[in-house]
Coordinates of C-alpha atoms in Angstrom, one line a residue:
Chain A
M1 CA -82.2 19.9 206.3
I2 CA -78.6 20.7 205.1
D3 CA -78.4 18.0 202.6
N4 CA -81.7 19.3 201.2
L5 CA -79.9 22.4 200.8
I6 CA -77.0 21.5 199.1
T7 CA -78.9 19.1 196.6
A8 CA -81.0 22.3 195.9
L9 CA -78.3 24.2 195.0
G10 CA -76.6 21.9 193.2
A11 CA -79.5 21.5 191.1
E12 CA -80.0 24.9 190.6
F13 CA -76.3 25.2 189.8
V14 CA -76.5 22.4 187.2
Q15 CA -79.5 24.0 185.8
L16 CA -78.5 27.8 185.3
S17 CA -74.2 27.9 185.8
L18 CA -73.3 24.7 185.0
T19 CA -73.7 25.2 181.2
P20 CA -72.6 28.6 180.8
I21 CA -69.6 27.9 182.8
V22 CA -68.7 25.0 180.7
I23 CA -69.4 26.7 177.1
G24 CA -67.2 29.6 178.2
T25 CA -64.7 27.7 178.9
L26 CA -64.6 25.5 175.8
A27 CA -65.2 29.1 174.0
A28 CA -62.5 30.3 176.0
I29 CA -59.8 27.1 175.5
A30 CA -61.2 27.0 171.6
C31 CA -59.9 30.6 170.9
A32 CA -56.5 30.6 173.0
L33 CA -55.0 27.2 171.3
P34 CA -54.9 28.9 168.3
G35 CA -54.3 32.5 169.3
N36 CA -50.9 30.6 170.7
F37 CA -49.7 30.6 167.2
L38 CA -51.3 33.8 166.1
L39 CA -49.4 36.1 168.6
L40 CA -46.2 34.1 168.0
R41 CA -46.6 34.9 164.4
R42 CA -47.3 38.7 165.1
Q43 CA -50.9 38.3 163.5
A44 CA -52.7 38.3 166.8
L45 CA -55.3 40.9 165.6
I46 CA -56.3 38.3 162.6
G47 CA -58.1 37.0 165.5
D48 CA -59.7 40.4 166.2
A49 CA -60.2 41.2 162.5
I50 CA -62.2 37.6 161.9
S51 CA -64.4 38.1 165.3
H52 CA -65.4 41.7 164.2
V53 CA -66.6 40.3 160.6
V54 CA -68.4 37.9 161.6
L55 CA -71.5 40.4 162.5
P56 CA -72.1 41.4 159.1
G57 CA -72.1 37.8 158.2
I58 CA -74.9 36.9 160.7
V59 CA -76.9 39.6 159.5
A60 CA -76.8 38.7 156.2
A61 CA -77.2 35.7 156.5
F62 CA -80.6 36.5 158.5
L63 CA -81.3 38.7 155.9
V64 CA -81.4 35.8 153.3
T65 CA -83.0 33.1 155.4
G66 CA -85.3 34.8 157.4
T67 CA -84.4 32.7 160.5
I68 CA -81.3 32.9 163.0
T69 CA -81.3 29.0 163.5
A70 CA -77.3 28.2 163.8
V71 CA -76.3 26.4 160.8
P72 CA -77.0 29.2 158.4
M73 CA -76.1 31.4 160.9
M74 CA -72.4 29.8 161.3
L75 CA -72.4 29.8 157.4
G76 CA -72.7 33.8 156.5
A77 CA -70.4 33.9 159.2
G78 CA -67.9 32.0 158.0
A79 CA -68.0 33.0 154.5
A80 CA -67.6 36.7 155.9
A81 CA -64.6 35.7 157.1
I82 CA -63.2 34.2 154.6
I83 CA -64.3 37.8 152.7
A84 CA -62.2 39.0 155.3
V85 CA -59.3 37.4 154.9
V86 CA -59.5 38.0 151.1
M87 CA -60.1 41.6 151.2
I88 CA -57.5 42.0 153.7
E89 CA -55.0 40.1 151.2
I90 CA -56.2 42.4 148.3
V91 CA -55.7 45.4 150.3
K92 CA -52.2 44.5 151.5
R93 CA -51.1 43.7 147.6
L94 CA -53.2 46.9 145.9
G95 CA -52.1 49.1 148.6
R96 CA -48.8 48.2 149.3
V97 CA -49.3 48.3 153.4
E98 CA -48.7 46.4 156.0
P99 CA -50.6 43.3 157.0
G100 CA -52.3 45.1 160.2
A101 CA -53.1 48.8 158.5
A102 CA -54.9 46.4 155.8
M103 CA -56.8 44.4 158.7
G104 CA -57.8 46.8 160.4
L105 CA -59.1 48.9 157.4
V106 CA -61.2 45.7 156.1
F107 CA -62.3 44.7 159.9
T108 CA -63.7 47.6 160.7
T109 CA -65.4 48.7 157.5
L110 CA -66.8 45.6 157.4
F111 CA -68.2 45.3 161.1
A112 CA -69.6 49.2 160.6
A113 CA -71.3 48.1 157.5
G114 CA -73.3 44.8 159.6
V115 CA -73.9 47.5 162.3
L116 CA -75.5 49.7 159.2
F117 CA -77.5 46.5 157.9
L118 CA -78.6 46.2 161.4
E119 CA -80.0 49.9 161.8
I120 CA -81.5 49.8 158.0
T121 CA -83.5 46.2 157.9
D122 CA -85.8 44.9 159.9
T123 CA -84.2 43.0 162.4
S124 CA -86.5 44.0 165.1
S125 CA -88.6 40.4 165.1
V126 CA -85.6 38.7 166.3
H127 CA -83.0 39.0 169.0
I128 CA -79.7 40.2 166.9
D129 CA -78.5 43.3 168.0
V130 CA -75.1 45.4 168.5
Q131 CA -75.3 44.4 172.2
H132 CA -75.8 40.9 171.6
A133 CA -73.2 40.8 169.2
L134 CA -70.3 42.0 171.8
L135 CA -71.0 40.0 174.4
G136 CA -73.1 37.0 173.3
N137 CA -75.8 35.4 175.6
L138 CA -73.9 33.3 177.9
E139 CA -75.9 33.8 180.9
S140 CA -79.2 32.5 178.9
L141 CA -77.8 29.4 178.1
I142 CA -79.2 27.7 181.0
W143 CA -79.9 23.9 181.0
F144 CA -84.0 23.9 181.4
D145 CA -84.2 20.1 181.8
A146 CA -81.3 19.5 184.4
E147 CA -82.7 18.3 187.9
G148 CA -79.6 17.7 189.9
W149 CA -76.1 16.1 188.8
G150 CA -78.1 13.0 188.2
S151 CA -79.2 14.7 184.9
L152 CA -75.5 14.4 183.7
V153 CA -75.9 11.0 182.7
D154 CA -79.6 11.2 181.7
P155 CA -79.9 11.0 178.2
A156 CA -83.0 12.5 177.9
A157 CA -81.9 15.6 179.9
L158 CA -78.5 15.4 178.3
A159 CA -80.6 16.1 174.6
T160 CA -82.1 19.3 176.1
L161 CA -78.2 20.7 176.3
P162 CA -77.7 24.3 174.5
P163 CA -76.9 23.2 171.5
Q164 CA -73.4 25.4 171.5
L165 CA -72.1 23.3 174.0
P166 CA -71.9 19.9 172.0
R167 CA -70.9 22.3 168.8
L168 CA -68.1 24.2 170.8
A169 CA -67.0 20.9 171.8
V170 CA -66.7 19.5 168.6
V171 CA -64.6 23.0 167.6
L172 CA -62.2 22.3 170.5
I173 CA -61.7 18.9 169.7
G174 CA -61.1 20.0 165.9
I175 CA -58.7 22.3 166.7
G176 CA -56.9 20.8 169.7
L177 CA -56.6 17.4 166.7
F178 CA -55.2 19.9 164.3
I179 CA -52.8 21.6 166.7
F180 CA -51.7 18.1 168.4
L181 CA -51.5 16.2 164.6
F182 CA -49.4 19.2 163.1
W183 CA -47.2 20.5 166.2
K184 CA -43.9 20.0 164.7
E185 CA -45.2 21.5 161.5
L186 CA -46.7 24.4 162.9
K187 CA -44.0 24.9 165.2
I188 CA -41.0 25.1 162.8
S189 CA -43.1 27.1 160.5
T190 CA -44.0 29.7 163.3
F191 CA -40.2 29.9 164.4
D192 CA -38.7 29.9 160.7
A193 CA -40.6 30.1 157.8
A194 CA -38.2 30.2 155.1
F195 CA -36.6 26.4 156.6
A196 CA -39.3 25.1 157.1
G197 CA -40.6 26.1 153.3
A198 CA -37.1 24.4 152.7
I199 CA -37.2 21.5 154.3
G200 CA -40.5 20.6 152.5
I201 CA -43.3 22.1 155.0
R202 CA -46.3 23.7 153.1
T203 CA -46.2 26.7 155.0
R204 CA -48.7 28.8 152.9
A205 CA -51.3 26.0 153.5
L206 CA -50.6 25.7 157.3
G207 CA -51.1 29.3 157.6
F208 CA -54.2 29.3 155.9
A209 CA -55.2 26.3 157.5
L210 CA -54.1 27.8 161.0
V211 CA -56.5 31.2 159.9
V212 CA -59.4 28.3 159.3
A213 CA -59.0 27.3 162.6
T214 CA -59.3 31.0 163.9
A215 CA -62.5 31.7 162.0
V216 CA -64.2 28.4 162.8
A217 CA -63.3 29.3 166.8
A218 CA -64.2 32.7 166.5
V219 CA -67.1 31.9 164.8
A220 CA -68.6 29.2 166.7
A221 CA -67.5 30.8 170.1
F222 CA -69.2 34.2 168.7
D223 CA -72.7 32.8 168.8
A224 CA -72.3 31.7 172.7
V225 CA -70.1 34.2 174.0
G226 CA -70.0 37.3 171.9
S227 CA -67.1 38.7 170.1
I228 CA -65.5 40.3 173.6
I229 CA -64.6 37.4 174.9
V230 CA -63.6 36.0 171.5
I231 CA -61.1 39.1 171.1
A232 CA -59.8 38.9 174.6
M233 CA -58.9 35.1 174.4
F234 CA -57.3 35.2 171.1
V235 CA -54.3 37.8 173.0
C236 CA -54.8 37.3 176.7
P237 CA -54.3 33.5 177.2
P238 CA -51.2 33.3 174.8
A239 CA -49.6 36.6 176.1
S240 CA -49.9 35.5 179.8
A241 CA -48.7 31.7 179.1
R242 CA -45.7 33.5 177.1
L243 CA -44.6 35.4 180.0
M244 CA -44.6 32.0 182.0
T245 CA -42.0 29.7 180.0
N246 CA -39.9 29.3 177.3
Q247 CA -41.4 26.2 176.2
L248 CA -44.0 26.7 173.0
A249 CA -45.7 23.3 174.5
R250 CA -45.9 25.0 178.2
Q251 CA -46.9 28.1 176.5
V252 CA -50.0 26.3 175.2
G253 CA -50.8 24.7 178.5
W254 CA -50.5 27.6 179.9
S255 CA -52.6 29.6 178.0
V256 CA -55.1 26.7 178.0
V257 CA -55.1 27.0 182.2
F258 CA -55.9 31.0 182.2
A259 CA -58.3 30.3 179.4
T260 CA -60.2 28.0 182.0
I261 CA -59.6 30.7 185.0
S262 CA -61.1 33.3 183.0
A263 CA -64.4 31.5 182.1
I264 CA -64.6 30.0 185.3
L265 CA -63.5 33.1 187.7
G266 CA -65.2 35.7 185.1
Y267 CA -68.5 33.7 185.3
V268 CA -68.8 33.3 189.2
L269 CA -67.4 37.4 189.5
A270 CA -70.0 38.3 186.9
G271 CA -73.2 36.2 188.6
Y272 CA -72.3 36.7 192.6
G273 CA -69.5 39.2 192.8
P274 CA -72.0 42.3 192.7
G275 CA -73.8 40.6 195.3
W276 CA -70.9 40.5 197.6
F277 CA -70.9 44.3 197.5
G278 CA -74.8 44.4 198.2
S279 CA -75.9 45.0 194.9
P280 CA -78.7 43.0 193.6
Y281 CA -77.6 42.9 189.7
A282 CA -75.0 40.4 188.0
V283 CA -73.1 41.9 185.5
S284 CA -71.9 41.0 181.7
A285 CA -70.3 37.5 182.2
A286 CA -68.8 37.8 178.9
G287 CA -67.4 41.4 180.0
M288 CA -66.3 39.8 183.4
I289 CA -64.3 36.8 181.9
A290 CA -62.7 39.4 179.1
T291 CA -61.8 41.3 182.3
V292 CA -60.4 38.5 184.4
S293 CA -58.0 37.6 181.4
G294 CA -56.8 41.0 181.2
V295 CA -56.1 41.3 184.9
I296 CA -54.0 37.5 184.7
L297 CA -52.1 39.4 181.7
I298 CA -51.5 42.0 184.2
L299 CA -50.1 39.9 186.9
T300 CA -48.0 37.8 184.5
C301 CA -46.8 41.2 183.1
L302 CA -45.5 42.2 186.8
F303 CA -44.6 38.4 188.1
G304 CA -44.3 36.0 185.3
P305 CA -40.9 34.6 185.3
Q306 CA -40.0 35.1 181.9
R307 CA -41.5 38.9 181.9
K308 CA -37.6 40.3 181.8
R309 CA -36.5 38.1 178.9
T310 CA -36.3 41.0 176.0
G311 CA -33.8 42.6 178.8
Q312 CA -31.6 39.3 178.7
Q313 CA -31.1 39.4 174.9
A314 CA -27.5 39.4 173.9
E315 CA -26.7 41.9 171.4
A316 CA -26.0 40.3 167.7
Chain B
M1 CA -3.6 24.3 149.8
S2 CA -3.1 22.0 146.8
S3 CA -6.2 19.7 147.8
A4 CA -8.6 22.8 146.7
K5 CA -6.8 23.5 144.2
L6 CA -7.6 19.7 142.5
V7 CA -10.9 20.2 143.6
A8 CA -11.4 23.6 141.7
E9 CA -9.7 22.4 138.8
S10 CA -12.5 19.4 138.8
G11 CA -15.0 21.6 139.6
K12 CA -14.1 23.3 136.3
I13 CA -15.0 20.5 134.3
L14 CA -18.0 19.1 136.4
D15 CA -18.9 22.7 135.2
V16 CA -19.3 21.6 131.9
A17 CA -20.0 18.0 132.0
S18 CA -22.2 16.6 135.2
K19 CA -25.7 16.8 135.0
D20 CA -25.8 15.7 138.6
A21 CA -24.2 18.8 140.3
P22 CA -25.4 19.6 143.6
L23 CA -26.9 22.8 142.1
T24 CA -27.5 23.9 138.6
V25 CA -29.2 27.0 137.7
R26 CA -30.3 28.4 134.5
G27 CA -31.7 32.0 133.8
L28 CA -33.2 32.7 137.4
T29 CA -34.9 35.8 137.7
V30 CA -36.9 36.8 141.1
S31 CA -38.7 39.8 141.3
Y32 CA -39.9 42.2 144.2
G33 CA -42.5 43.9 143.2
N34 CA -41.2 45.5 139.9
K35 CA -37.7 45.6 140.4
P36 CA -35.7 41.9 139.3
A37 CA -33.0 41.1 142.8
V38 CA -32.0 38.4 140.7
F39 CA -31.9 38.6 137.0
S40 CA -31.3 35.7 134.7
V41 CA -28.7 34.1 136.7
D42 CA -26.8 30.9 135.8
A43 CA -24.6 28.9 138.1
S44 CA -23.2 25.3 138.3
I45 CA -21.7 24.3 141.7
P46 CA -19.6 21.0 141.4
A47 CA -20.3 18.4 144.1
G48 CA -17.5 18.9 146.9
S49 CA -16.6 22.4 146.2
M50 CA -17.0 25.3 148.6
T51 CA -18.4 28.7 146.9
A52 CA -18.5 31.9 148.0
I53 CA -21.5 33.8 146.8
I54 CA -20.3 37.7 146.5
G55 CA -21.9 41.1 145.6
P56 CA -22.9 44.1 146.9
N57 CA -25.6 44.7 149.8
G58 CA -28.8 44.2 147.5
A59 CA -27.0 42.6 144.8
G60 CA -29.4 39.3 145.0
K61 CA -27.5 37.3 147.0
S62 CA -29.7 35.6 149.4
T63 CA -32.4 36.0 147.2
F64 CA -30.3 34.0 144.6
L65 CA -30.2 31.2 147.5
K66 CA -34.0 31.6 148.4
G67 CA -35.3 31.5 144.8
A68 CA -33.1 28.4 143.6
L69 CA -34.6 26.7 146.9
G70 CA -38.0 27.8 146.2
V71 CA -38.4 29.5 149.4
V72 CA -39.5 32.9 147.2
P73 CA -41.0 32.4 143.9
R74 CA -39.4 32.4 140.7
L75 CA -40.3 34.2 137.8
S76 CA -38.4 31.9 135.2
G77 CA -35.6 30.1 135.4
E78 CA -34.6 26.5 135.7
V79 CA -33.1 24.8 139.4
R80 CA -32.1 21.2 139.0
I81 CA -30.7 19.4 142.7
F82 CA -28.7 16.8 141.8
G83 CA -30.2 16.7 138.4
K84 CA -33.6 16.6 139.9
L85 CA -36.4 19.1 140.5
F86 CA -35.7 20.2 144.5
E87 CA -39.0 18.8 145.8
D88 CA -37.2 15.5 145.0
A89 CA -33.8 16.3 146.4
R90 CA -34.9 18.0 149.1
D91 CA -34.0 15.9 152.1
R92 CA -30.1 15.9 150.4
V93 CA -30.2 19.9 150.7
A94 CA -29.8 22.0 154.3
Y95 CA -30.3 25.8 153.6
V96 CA -29.6 27.7 156.7
P97 CA -31.4 31.1 156.1
Q98 CA -30.0 34.4 157.8
R99 CA -29.6 34.9 161.5
A100 CA -31.5 37.7 161.4
S101 CA -34.3 36.4 159.8
V102 CA -36.0 34.7 162.7
D103 CA -37.5 35.9 166.1
W104 CA -35.1 35.0 168.4
D105 CA -37.7 35.7 171.3
F106 CA -39.5 32.6 170.3
P107 CA -40.4 30.1 172.9
A108 CA -37.6 27.3 172.2
R109 CA -34.4 26.4 173.8
V110 CA -31.2 25.3 172.0
I111 CA -32.2 22.0 171.6
D112 CA -35.6 22.6 170.2
V113 CA -34.0 24.4 167.4
V114 CA -31.6 21.7 166.5
L115 CA -34.4 19.1 166.5
M116 CA -36.0 20.8 163.8
G117 CA -33.3 19.7 161.6
L118 CA -34.3 16.1 162.2
Y119 CA -38.0 17.0 161.1
G120 CA -37.7 14.5 157.8
S121 CA -36.7 11.8 160.3
V122 CA -39.7 11.7 162.6
G123 CA -42.7 11.2 159.9
L124 CA -46.2 12.7 160.0
F125 CA -48.5 13.0 162.8
R126 CA -45.5 12.0 165.3
L127 CA -43.0 13.7 167.6
W128 CA -39.5 13.7 168.7
Q129 CA -38.0 10.5 170.2
A130 CA -35.2 10.3 172.6
R131 CA -33.0 9.3 169.8
H132 CA -33.6 12.5 168.0
R133 CA -32.1 14.2 171.2
E134 CA -29.2 12.0 171.1
Q135 CA -28.3 12.8 167.6
A136 CA -29.5 16.8 168.5
M137 CA -26.9 16.7 170.9
E138 CA -24.3 15.6 168.4
C139 CA -24.3 18.0 166.4
L140 CA -24.6 20.4 169.3
K141 CA -21.1 18.9 170.1
R142 CA -19.7 19.4 166.3
V143 CA -20.3 23.4 167.0
G144 CA -19.1 23.6 170.6
M145 CA -22.5 24.5 171.5
S146 CA -23.5 21.4 174.1
D147 CA -23.4 23.5 177.6
F148 CA -26.1 25.7 175.8
A149 CA -28.8 22.8 174.9
E150 CA -31.0 23.9 177.9
R151 CA -30.8 27.6 177.2
Q152 CA -33.6 29.8 175.9
I153 CA -32.4 30.7 172.5
G154 CA -33.3 34.8 173.5
Q155 CA -30.4 34.3 175.5
L156 CA -27.6 33.4 173.3
S157 CA -25.2 35.9 171.5
G158 CA -25.3 36.4 167.6
G159 CA -22.2 34.0 167.6
Q160 CA -24.0 31.2 169.7
Q161 CA -27.2 31.8 167.8
Q162 CA -25.4 31.2 164.6
R163 CA -23.6 28.3 165.7
V164 CA -27.5 26.7 166.6
F165 CA -28.4 27.4 163.3
L166 CA -25.1 25.6 162.0
A167 CA -25.8 22.8 164.5
R168 CA -29.8 22.4 162.9
A169 CA -28.4 21.8 159.4
L170 CA -25.9 19.4 160.6
A171 CA -28.6 17.4 162.2
Q172 CA -30.2 17.3 158.5
N173 CA -27.4 15.3 157.8
A174 CA -27.3 16.7 154.0
E175 CA -25.2 16.1 151.4
F176 CA -25.3 20.1 149.7
Y177 CA -25.2 23.2 152.9
L178 CA -26.3 26.6 151.6
L179 CA -25.3 29.2 154.4
D180 CA -27.3 33.3 153.7
E181 CA -24.3 34.8 155.5
P182 CA -23.1 32.5 158.5
F183 CA -20.1 35.0 159.3
A184 CA -22.5 37.7 159.7
G185 CA -22.2 39.5 163.0
V186 CA -20.4 36.8 164.9
D187 CA -17.7 36.5 166.9
A188 CA -14.0 35.1 166.2
A189 CA -14.4 32.4 167.7
T190 CA -17.5 31.5 166.3
E191 CA -16.2 31.9 162.8
R192 CA -13.5 30.0 163.3
A193 CA -15.8 27.1 164.6
I194 CA -17.6 27.4 161.8
V195 CA -15.1 27.6 159.3
S196 CA -13.7 24.0 160.7
V197 CA -17.2 22.5 160.8
L198 CA -17.9 23.6 156.8
K199 CA -14.0 22.6 156.2
E200 CA -15.3 19.1 157.9
L201 CA -17.9 19.0 155.3
K202 CA -16.0 19.5 152.5
S203 CA -13.7 16.8 153.5
E204 CA -16.6 14.4 153.6
G205 CA -17.3 15.0 149.9
R206 CA -20.4 17.4 151.1
T207 CA -20.7 20.5 149.2
V208 CA -21.3 24.1 150.3
V209 CA -22.5 27.4 149.4
C210 CA -22.2 30.6 151.6
V211 CA -23.6 34.0 150.9
H212 CA -20.3 35.6 152.0
H213 CA -19.4 39.6 152.7
D214 CA -15.8 39.6 154.1
L215 CA -13.8 39.4 150.9
S216 CA -10.7 39.4 152.7
T217 CA -11.1 35.9 153.9
V218 CA -12.8 34.5 150.7
A219 CA -9.6 33.0 149.3
E220 CA -8.6 31.1 152.7
Y221 CA -12.0 29.9 153.2
F222 CA -13.6 29.1 149.8
D223 CA -12.0 27.2 146.7
R224 CA -14.8 28.9 144.0
V225 CA -16.4 32.0 144.1
L226 CA -19.9 33.3 142.5
L227 CA -20.0 36.9 141.7
I228 CA -23.6 38.6 141.4
N229 CA -24.7 41.9 141.4
V230 CA -28.5 41.2 140.3
R231 CA -27.3 39.3 136.9
R232 CA -24.0 37.1 137.5
I233 CA -20.9 38.4 136.8
A234 CA -18.7 35.3 137.3
E235 CA -18.2 32.0 138.5
G236 CA -15.0 29.9 138.7
P237 CA -12.4 28.7 140.9
V238 CA -11.0 31.5 143.2
E239 CA -7.4 31.4 141.7
T240 CA -8.8 32.4 138.2
T241 CA -12.4 33.7 139.0
F242 CA -11.4 36.1 142.4
T243 CA -9.8 38.7 140.1
A244 CA -9.4 42.7 141.1
E245 CA -11.3 42.9 137.5
N246 CA -13.9 40.9 137.9
L247 CA -14.7 42.8 141.7
Q248 CA -14.7 45.7 140.2
E249 CA -17.3 44.8 137.8
T250 CA -19.3 43.3 140.7
Y251 CA -19.0 46.0 143.2
G252 CA -18.7 49.4 140.7
G253 CA -17.3 52.2 142.2
R254 CA -18.6 50.8 145.4
L255 CA -15.3 48.9 146.4
A256 CA -12.4 51.3 146.5
A257 CA -8.9 50.6 144.8
T258 CA -7.2 50.5 147.9
H259 CA -9.4 48.1 149.3
I260 CA -8.8 45.9 146.6
D261 CA -4.8 46.2 146.9
E262 CA -5.4 44.6 150.4
L263 CA -7.2 41.4 149.1
H264 CA -5.1 38.6 148.2
L265 CA -6.4 38.2 144.7
A266 CA -5.6 36.1 142.1

């Protein structure tokens, strides 16, 4: 009897919750990894910018192709991200303003254009709306054909996994490899770009590659989890991790841990938390994951071992 | 110091003759926006010399170094390092940027920064090994910082940070050292430590160039000067070039006559 219950719960968990949790975790880590370097380069806003401009790209791709299949969506989002990076560079140079101002100008304009696009064109037949863009549809990424843990080794069932899962897995492996293979170069050029240039590291190309990795993570994660998680995961886990350690490798490790905790705990709290307070409704998983990452940041600000480091800085 | 004079004299000959000098610059112009920071500067640094680059604030001293190494784009000009393009002579050069140009809050320990100087000997897609750590520790010892290897760089004083930067350059084991204001904002002990390391490098036959601010120590530390104020004013041995006349031309009215009197000029 009890065995049956566990099996039943297991089957339901695998079918309804396992894939969203795994997808949420993959998305969170894929964003947190490049986020570490963006944060240290004081470019954290670029993740924010890219995740916003994805919206007009997706709408434009829909208007051109008339479908919401993955490939044109991702191409549209990728194109929009590149256009945004170029526009930021143009505004920065022609307007002679600081990068943050240029980013703020470009991404709010493009996001607004995306919303306008949505309003004035007929997208009512498909599921793209502002709500979806912000919060994604993590809860809907269920695994219909799963019958329990055994499905994990069943090729037929595995073939019906939500496509976001393998896609994000590939993206995460790609980003992980990029950071692993170019670890020295990323570390040196992030700390001291002039020195890096002098010893032959191609700092501009590397900076561009980092932005591309960021864009790929943002676009892949956006489809599954929406821009709220993307923005939160670029910043919160790396920022929390920075307060835990004074070594870059450990910071990256901590950021992966915090991203994972945020995704799993956030999903569970969103799905089951309201029930604990007697509410029959669940809250948005994406919103809760972002909230958990924010709470972790607050906790590390209060208790992280390196939180006081700036106060210890010796005078010049 | 007779040895310094000897090098300076041989330096004069090399100025004209040697095509393989550590640094030869012709007509270097670098511009930020519309205004040139460095305009058509020539320079020729002979091997084994110690040269101070001197000039008022905003005169383009740092920009000259960065332009020569291609860290900032050149508008025009030709640069040869040991007779080659910088790209082909990179591993013979160590560049020490201004200490204030980096964020010392970066998550790294002292040893991590010194290890960056060994980048060239690690290899693509590979990580630092134990032997690199040993080499880095040796370099820290030379600047008197071996006790600080595990210290977070944000906890160092300005002088200690500068020594770490110098240790990173030592790790590069280069023939030609270019330092941007290595004595800016450092304590007296650090200044002595740095000078002694630089003189050591020189005695090993290596070449040193420093952007330098303190006119009162020029004659003591260096054997050559390059005076810059956007344009090149003068270049040559301290004995003949570090003169009141040249300084007046370099600094204009900004250098009081009484100040000049205090310097031990040639």
